[in-house]
């Protein structure tokens, strides 16, 4: 069964800590995405990557960075965690190009991050 | 950018039909999607429709697409308590290499 795996379901970190959220996919997808999900705001795109070592800012990149050294792994980094980064973080992947129909995005289970 | 719009909440009785509506933005979208998110979980692809179709049926799910009005709907027949979830619609953006634009999600609560 194809899968997107996020390394942690729940994380509690202190303000100012550097936080790494890891995501691994086993589908050989070119594209990978990081979203945050907050009640009433839906999914907001933080960063995405369409190839190894390539990254593009999404709608809310401030306070975050990403790393994609290998095709299967996309990491989200909070350089100095703040309480307003408490959220659910979702990773997704997809094959490249339009017209991929029943593939769409495959999501991980999410990481609920609490910054105290 | 422009938003994909959905109503935020829907309450439905068990056994009734649910209809979730969505208005999208890109008239050239190739595919439109419905995702389901159960509590504490990621999003799961529920169904999709290709833009040259106006209806797709898959067991209890019926997707209707009105391209003229850029309106998408998801009908769930015989709604069950296990259908309680957040439902997101999404469109594929033609000016990108496969990026999806999501709505804010509709919380569906099924009552006995």
PDB file of C-alpha atoms in Angstrom, chain A residues 39-42, chain B residues 6-10 21 85-87 103-108:
ATOM      1  CA  UNK A  39      -9.738  25.478  12.453  1.00  0.00           C
ATOM      2  CA  UNK A  40     -11.754  27.673  10.115  1.00  0.00           C
ATOM      3  CA  UNK A  41      -8.739  28.390   7.885  1.00  0.00           C
ATOM      4  CA  UNK A  42      -8.548  25.103   6.010  1.00  0.00           C
TER       5      UNK A  42
ATOM      6  CA  UNK B   6     -17.331  25.878   0.730  1.00  0.00           C
ATOM      7  CA  UNK B   7     -19.864  26.247   3.491  1.00  0.00           C
ATOM      8  CA  UNK B   8     -18.247  25.462   6.836  1.00  0.00           C
ATOM      9  CA  UNK B   9     -20.833  23.233   8.478  1.00  0.00           C
ATOM     10  CA  UNK B  10     -23.564  20.737   7.612  1.00  0.00           C
ATOM     11  CA  UNK B  21     -21.345  22.372  -2.231  1.00  0.00           C
ATOM     12  CA  UNK B  85     -15.843  14.192   8.902  1.00  0.00           C
ATOM     13  CA  UNK B  86     -14.485  17.302   7.222  1.00  0.00           C
ATOM     14  CA  UNK B  87     -14.860  17.285   3.443  1.00  0.00           C
ATOM     15  CA  UNK B 103     -11.358  24.891  -0.018  1.00  0.00           C
ATOM     16  CA  UNK B 104     -11.587  25.525   3.734  1.00  0.00           C
ATOM     17  CA  UNK B 105     -13.516  22.294   4.323  1.00  0.00           C
ATOM     18  CA  UNK B 106     -17.095  21.492   5.331  1.00  0.00           C
ATOM     19  CA  UNK B 107     -17.620  19.861   8.729  1.00  0.00           C
ATOM     20  CA  UNK B 108     -20.363  17.254   8.355  1.00  0.00           C
TER      21      UNK B 108
END
